[in-house]
mmCIF file of C-alpha atoms and ligand atoms in Angstrom:
data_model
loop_
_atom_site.group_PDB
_atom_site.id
_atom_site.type_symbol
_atom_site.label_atom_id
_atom_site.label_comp_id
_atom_site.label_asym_id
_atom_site.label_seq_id
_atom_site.Cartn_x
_atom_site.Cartn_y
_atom_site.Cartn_z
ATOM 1 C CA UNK A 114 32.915 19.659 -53.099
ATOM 2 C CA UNK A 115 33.972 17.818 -49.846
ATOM 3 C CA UNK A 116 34.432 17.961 -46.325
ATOM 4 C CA UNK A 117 37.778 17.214 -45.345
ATOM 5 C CA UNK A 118 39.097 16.157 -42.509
ATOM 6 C CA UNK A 119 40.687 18.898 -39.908
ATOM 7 C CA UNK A 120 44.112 17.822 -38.835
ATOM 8 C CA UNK A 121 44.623 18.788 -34.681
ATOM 9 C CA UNK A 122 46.910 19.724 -32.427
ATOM 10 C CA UNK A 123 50.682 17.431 -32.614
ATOM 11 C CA UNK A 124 50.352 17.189 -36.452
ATOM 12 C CA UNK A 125 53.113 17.973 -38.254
ATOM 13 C CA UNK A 126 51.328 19.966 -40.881
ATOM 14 C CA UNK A 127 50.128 22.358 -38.684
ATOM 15 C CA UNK A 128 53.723 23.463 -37.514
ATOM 16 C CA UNK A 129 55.355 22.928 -41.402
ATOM 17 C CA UNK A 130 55.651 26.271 -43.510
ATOM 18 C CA UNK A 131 52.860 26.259 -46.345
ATOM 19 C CA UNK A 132 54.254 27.105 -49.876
ATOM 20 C CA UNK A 133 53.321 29.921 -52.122
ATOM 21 C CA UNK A 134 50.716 29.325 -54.673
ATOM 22 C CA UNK A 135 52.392 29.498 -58.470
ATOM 23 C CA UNK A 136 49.249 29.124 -60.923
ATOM 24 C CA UNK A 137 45.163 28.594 -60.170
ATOM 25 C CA UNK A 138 45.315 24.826 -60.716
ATOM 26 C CA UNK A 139 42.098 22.448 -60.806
ATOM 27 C CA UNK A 140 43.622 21.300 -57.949
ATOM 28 C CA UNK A 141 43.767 24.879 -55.978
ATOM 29 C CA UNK A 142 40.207 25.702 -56.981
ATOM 30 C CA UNK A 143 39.168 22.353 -55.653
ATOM 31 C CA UNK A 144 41.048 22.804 -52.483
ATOM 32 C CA UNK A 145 39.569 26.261 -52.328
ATOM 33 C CA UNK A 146 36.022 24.933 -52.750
ATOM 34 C CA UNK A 147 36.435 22.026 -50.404
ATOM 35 C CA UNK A 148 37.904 24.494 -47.763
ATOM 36 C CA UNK A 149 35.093 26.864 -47.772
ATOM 37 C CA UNK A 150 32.843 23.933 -47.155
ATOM 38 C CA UNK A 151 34.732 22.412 -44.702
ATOM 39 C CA UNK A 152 34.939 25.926 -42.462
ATOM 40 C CA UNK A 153 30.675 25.812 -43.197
ATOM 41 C CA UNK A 154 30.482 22.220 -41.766
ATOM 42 C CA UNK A 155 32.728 22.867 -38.424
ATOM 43 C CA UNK A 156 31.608 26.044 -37.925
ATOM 44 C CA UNK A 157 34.429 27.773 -38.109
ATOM 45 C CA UNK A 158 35.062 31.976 -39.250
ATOM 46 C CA UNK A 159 38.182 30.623 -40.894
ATOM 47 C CA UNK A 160 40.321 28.107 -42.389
ATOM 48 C CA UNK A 161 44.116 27.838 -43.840
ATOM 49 C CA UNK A 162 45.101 24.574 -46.439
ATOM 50 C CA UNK A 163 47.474 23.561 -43.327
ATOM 51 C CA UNK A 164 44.531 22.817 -41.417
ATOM 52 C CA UNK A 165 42.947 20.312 -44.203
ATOM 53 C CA UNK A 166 46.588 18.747 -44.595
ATOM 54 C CA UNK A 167 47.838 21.004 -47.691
ATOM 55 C CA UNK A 168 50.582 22.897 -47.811
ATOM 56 C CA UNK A 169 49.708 25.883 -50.352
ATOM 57 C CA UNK A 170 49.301 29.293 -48.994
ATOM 58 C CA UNK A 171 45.464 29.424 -49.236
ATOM 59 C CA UNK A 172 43.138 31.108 -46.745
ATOM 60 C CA UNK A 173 38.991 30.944 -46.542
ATOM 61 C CA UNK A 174 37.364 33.518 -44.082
ATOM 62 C CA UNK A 175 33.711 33.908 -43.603
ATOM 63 C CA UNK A 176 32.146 36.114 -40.497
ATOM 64 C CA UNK A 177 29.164 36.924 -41.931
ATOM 65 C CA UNK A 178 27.571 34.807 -39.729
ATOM 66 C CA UNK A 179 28.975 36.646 -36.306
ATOM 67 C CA UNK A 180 26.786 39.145 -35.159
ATOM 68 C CA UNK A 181 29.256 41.471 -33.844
ATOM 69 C CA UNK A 182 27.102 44.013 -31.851
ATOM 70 C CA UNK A 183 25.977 41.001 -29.715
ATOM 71 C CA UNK A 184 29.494 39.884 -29.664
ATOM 72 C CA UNK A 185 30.121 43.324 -28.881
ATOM 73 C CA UNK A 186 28.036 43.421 -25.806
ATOM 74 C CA UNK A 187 29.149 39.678 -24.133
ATOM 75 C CA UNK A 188 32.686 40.250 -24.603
ATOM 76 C CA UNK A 189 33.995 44.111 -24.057
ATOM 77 C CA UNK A 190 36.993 42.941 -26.050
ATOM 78 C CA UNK A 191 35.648 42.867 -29.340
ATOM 79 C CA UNK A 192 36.715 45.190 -31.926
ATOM 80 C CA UNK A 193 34.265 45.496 -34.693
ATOM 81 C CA UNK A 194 35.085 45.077 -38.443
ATOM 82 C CA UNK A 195 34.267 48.468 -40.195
ATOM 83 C CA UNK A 196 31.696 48.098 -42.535
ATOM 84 C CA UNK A 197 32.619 48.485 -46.138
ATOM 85 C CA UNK A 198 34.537 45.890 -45.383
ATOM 86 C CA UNK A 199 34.019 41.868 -47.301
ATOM 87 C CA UNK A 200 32.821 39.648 -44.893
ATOM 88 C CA UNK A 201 33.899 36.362 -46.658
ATOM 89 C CA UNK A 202 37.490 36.560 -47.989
ATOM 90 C CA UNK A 203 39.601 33.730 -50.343
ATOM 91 C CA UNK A 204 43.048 34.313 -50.089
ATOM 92 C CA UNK A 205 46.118 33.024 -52.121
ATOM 93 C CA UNK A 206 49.467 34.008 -50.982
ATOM 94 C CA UNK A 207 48.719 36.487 -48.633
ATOM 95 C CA UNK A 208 51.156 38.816 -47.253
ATOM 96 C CA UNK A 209 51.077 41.225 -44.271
ATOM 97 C CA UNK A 210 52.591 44.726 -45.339
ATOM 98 C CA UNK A 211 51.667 47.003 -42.278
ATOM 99 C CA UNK A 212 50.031 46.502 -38.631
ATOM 100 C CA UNK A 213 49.215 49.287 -36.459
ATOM 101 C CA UNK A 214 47.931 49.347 -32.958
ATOM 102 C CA UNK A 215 47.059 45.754 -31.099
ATOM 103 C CA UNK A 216 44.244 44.608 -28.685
ATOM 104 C CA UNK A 217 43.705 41.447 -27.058
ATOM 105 C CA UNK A 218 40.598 39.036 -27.612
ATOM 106 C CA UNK A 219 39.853 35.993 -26.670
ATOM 107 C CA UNK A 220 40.107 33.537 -29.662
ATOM 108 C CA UNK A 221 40.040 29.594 -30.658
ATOM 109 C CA UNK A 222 40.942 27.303 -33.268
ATOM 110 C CA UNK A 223 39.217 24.264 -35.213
ATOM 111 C CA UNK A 224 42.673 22.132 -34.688
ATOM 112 C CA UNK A 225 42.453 22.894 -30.837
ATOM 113 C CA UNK A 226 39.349 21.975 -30.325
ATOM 114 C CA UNK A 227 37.387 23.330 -26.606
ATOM 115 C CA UNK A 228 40.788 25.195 -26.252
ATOM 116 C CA UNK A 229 40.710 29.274 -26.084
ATOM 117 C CA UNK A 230 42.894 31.951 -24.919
ATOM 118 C CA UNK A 231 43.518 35.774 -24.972
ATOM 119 C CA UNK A 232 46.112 36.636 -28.146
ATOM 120 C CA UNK A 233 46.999 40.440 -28.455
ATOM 121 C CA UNK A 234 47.058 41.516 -32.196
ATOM 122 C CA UNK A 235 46.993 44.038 -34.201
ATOM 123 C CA UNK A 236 43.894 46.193 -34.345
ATOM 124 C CA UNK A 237 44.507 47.611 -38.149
ATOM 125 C CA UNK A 238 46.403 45.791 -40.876
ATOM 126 C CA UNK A 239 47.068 46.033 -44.772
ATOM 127 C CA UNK A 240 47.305 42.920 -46.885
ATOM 128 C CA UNK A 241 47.914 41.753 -50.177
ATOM 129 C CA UNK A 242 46.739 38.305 -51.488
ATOM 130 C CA UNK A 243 45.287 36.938 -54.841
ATOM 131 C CA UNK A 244 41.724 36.411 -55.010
ATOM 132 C CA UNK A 245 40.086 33.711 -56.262
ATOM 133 C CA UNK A 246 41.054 34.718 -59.853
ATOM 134 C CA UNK A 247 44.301 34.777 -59.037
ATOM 135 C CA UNK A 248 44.397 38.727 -59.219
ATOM 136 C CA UNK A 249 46.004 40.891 -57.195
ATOM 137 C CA UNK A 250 44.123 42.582 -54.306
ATOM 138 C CA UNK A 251 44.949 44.981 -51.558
ATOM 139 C CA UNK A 252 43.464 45.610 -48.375
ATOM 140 C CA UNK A 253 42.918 47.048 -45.195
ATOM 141 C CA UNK A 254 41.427 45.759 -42.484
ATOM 142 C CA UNK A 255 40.624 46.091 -38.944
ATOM 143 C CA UNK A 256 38.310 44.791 -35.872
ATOM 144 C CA UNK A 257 37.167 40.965 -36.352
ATOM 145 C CA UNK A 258 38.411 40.440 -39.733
ATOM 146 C CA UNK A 259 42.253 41.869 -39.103
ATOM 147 C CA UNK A 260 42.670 39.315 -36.418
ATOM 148 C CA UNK A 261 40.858 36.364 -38.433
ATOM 149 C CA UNK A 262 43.390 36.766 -41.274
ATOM 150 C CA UNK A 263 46.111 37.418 -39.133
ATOM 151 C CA UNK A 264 45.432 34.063 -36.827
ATOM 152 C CA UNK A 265 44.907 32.030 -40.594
ATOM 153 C CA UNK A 266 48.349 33.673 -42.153
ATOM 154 C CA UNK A 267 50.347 32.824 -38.994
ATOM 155 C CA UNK A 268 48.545 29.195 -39.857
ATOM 156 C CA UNK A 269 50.617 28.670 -43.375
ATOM 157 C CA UNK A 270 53.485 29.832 -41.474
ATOM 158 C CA UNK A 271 53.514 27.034 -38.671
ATOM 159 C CA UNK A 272 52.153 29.506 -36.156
ATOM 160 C CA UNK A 273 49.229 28.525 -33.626
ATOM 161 C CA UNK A 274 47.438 31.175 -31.658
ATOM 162 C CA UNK A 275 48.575 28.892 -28.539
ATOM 163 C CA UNK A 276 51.754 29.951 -29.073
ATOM 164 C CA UNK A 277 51.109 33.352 -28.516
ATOM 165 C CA UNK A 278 49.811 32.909 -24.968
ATOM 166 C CA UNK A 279 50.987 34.467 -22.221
ATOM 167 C CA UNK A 280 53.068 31.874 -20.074
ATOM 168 C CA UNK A 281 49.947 31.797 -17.055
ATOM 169 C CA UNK A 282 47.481 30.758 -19.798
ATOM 170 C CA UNK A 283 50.003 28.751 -21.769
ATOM 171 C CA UNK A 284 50.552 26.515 -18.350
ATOM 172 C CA UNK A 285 46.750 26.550 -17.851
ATOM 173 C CA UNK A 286 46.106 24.980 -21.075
ATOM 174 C CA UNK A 287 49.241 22.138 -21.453
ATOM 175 C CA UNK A 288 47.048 18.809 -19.889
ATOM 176 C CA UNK A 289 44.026 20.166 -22.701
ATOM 177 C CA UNK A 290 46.938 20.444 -25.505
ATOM 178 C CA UNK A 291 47.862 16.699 -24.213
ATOM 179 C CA UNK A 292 44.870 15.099 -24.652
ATOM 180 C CA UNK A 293 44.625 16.814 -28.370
ATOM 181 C CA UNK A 294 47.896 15.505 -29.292
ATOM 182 C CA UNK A 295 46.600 11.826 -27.949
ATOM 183 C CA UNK A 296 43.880 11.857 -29.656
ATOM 184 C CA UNK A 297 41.678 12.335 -26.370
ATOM 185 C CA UNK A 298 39.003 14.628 -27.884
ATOM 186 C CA UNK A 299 36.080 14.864 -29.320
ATOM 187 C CA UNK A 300 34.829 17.149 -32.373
ATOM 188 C CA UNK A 301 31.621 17.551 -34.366
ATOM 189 C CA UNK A 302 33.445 17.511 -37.855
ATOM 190 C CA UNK A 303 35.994 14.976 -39.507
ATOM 191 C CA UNK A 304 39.646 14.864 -37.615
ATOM 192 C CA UNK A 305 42.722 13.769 -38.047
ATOM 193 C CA UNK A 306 45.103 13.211 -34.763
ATOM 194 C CA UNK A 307 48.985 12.840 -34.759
ATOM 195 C CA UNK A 308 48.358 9.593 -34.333
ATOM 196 C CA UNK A 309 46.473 9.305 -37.759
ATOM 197 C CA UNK A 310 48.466 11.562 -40.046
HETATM 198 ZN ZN1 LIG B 541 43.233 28.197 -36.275
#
């Protein structure tokens, strides 16, 4: 397993369209394994391939960390995930098939570093992905985890949760988005910048 480096802000990866995933290769259980430990390192509740510079619809999730009645209580936003519900989630090829309701919270990104904003999504969703066996799973989910693996999926599909700013915030955060694309940031974990890619 290996930490990779996270690609930022003004790569092209992170605005390309990530490819579905046709058989569990070596090479997609490595990618899945050095993913998950790459999300560990930078502290991050989740990860898509575009993010470590691969273009296969892959997903890692992990908020089992997140105490979400604190989170709860500091930010009135929060919508908890029900429990029943997996904490840590591998998906391959995930799709969207409904969303119902949407709420707004405040949210960030490991490729935009010190950058956040309010995105409104939706509160209750049902997917289908593979798991890590490469069987079919369905699921719904809600609260924390809806929005996690909505803001990864719109990841593989060139989406960043910038983009979904309201045009205020959007203007407040351009000189920050900037600096990112010039390489004029600093991280705790492994980068790469448009300049490097
Ligand atoms: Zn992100």
């Amino acid at each position: 397993m290996a930490v990779l480096p996270v690609y930022l802000y003004g790569t092209k990866v992170l605005k390309t369209k990530a490819r579905p995933v046709k058989d569990l290769s070596n090479n997609i259980i490595k990618l899945i394994y050095d993913m998950v430990e790459t999300m560990h390192a930078s502290n991050g509740m989740g990860l898509a391939a575009n993010q470590v510079g691969s273009l296969h619809r892959v997903v890692t999730i992990d908020i089992s960390e997140v105490n979400e009645d604190e989170r709860e209580e500091s930010h009135d936003q929060l919508k908890k995930t029900s429990p029943g519900l997996p904490r840590k989630v591998v998906m391959i090829n995930p799709e969207v098939l409904e969303r119902e309701g949407a709420w707004k919270m405040e949210e960030g990104c490991l490729s935009i570093p010190d950058v956040r904003g309010k995105v409104e999504r939706a509160e209750r969703i049902r997917v289908k992905f593979r798991d890590p066996n490469f069987d079919e799973k369905e699921l719904e989910a809600d609260g924390l985890l809806a929005r996690v693996m909505l803001h990864e999926i719109d990841h593989l599909d060139g989406i960043l949760f910038t983009e979904l700013l309201n045009p205020e915030d959007k203007a407040a955060i351009k000189v920050d988005l900037k600096n990112i694309r010039q390489g004029d940031v600093e991280t705790s974990y492994p980068i790469v910048t448009a300049e490097e890619e």
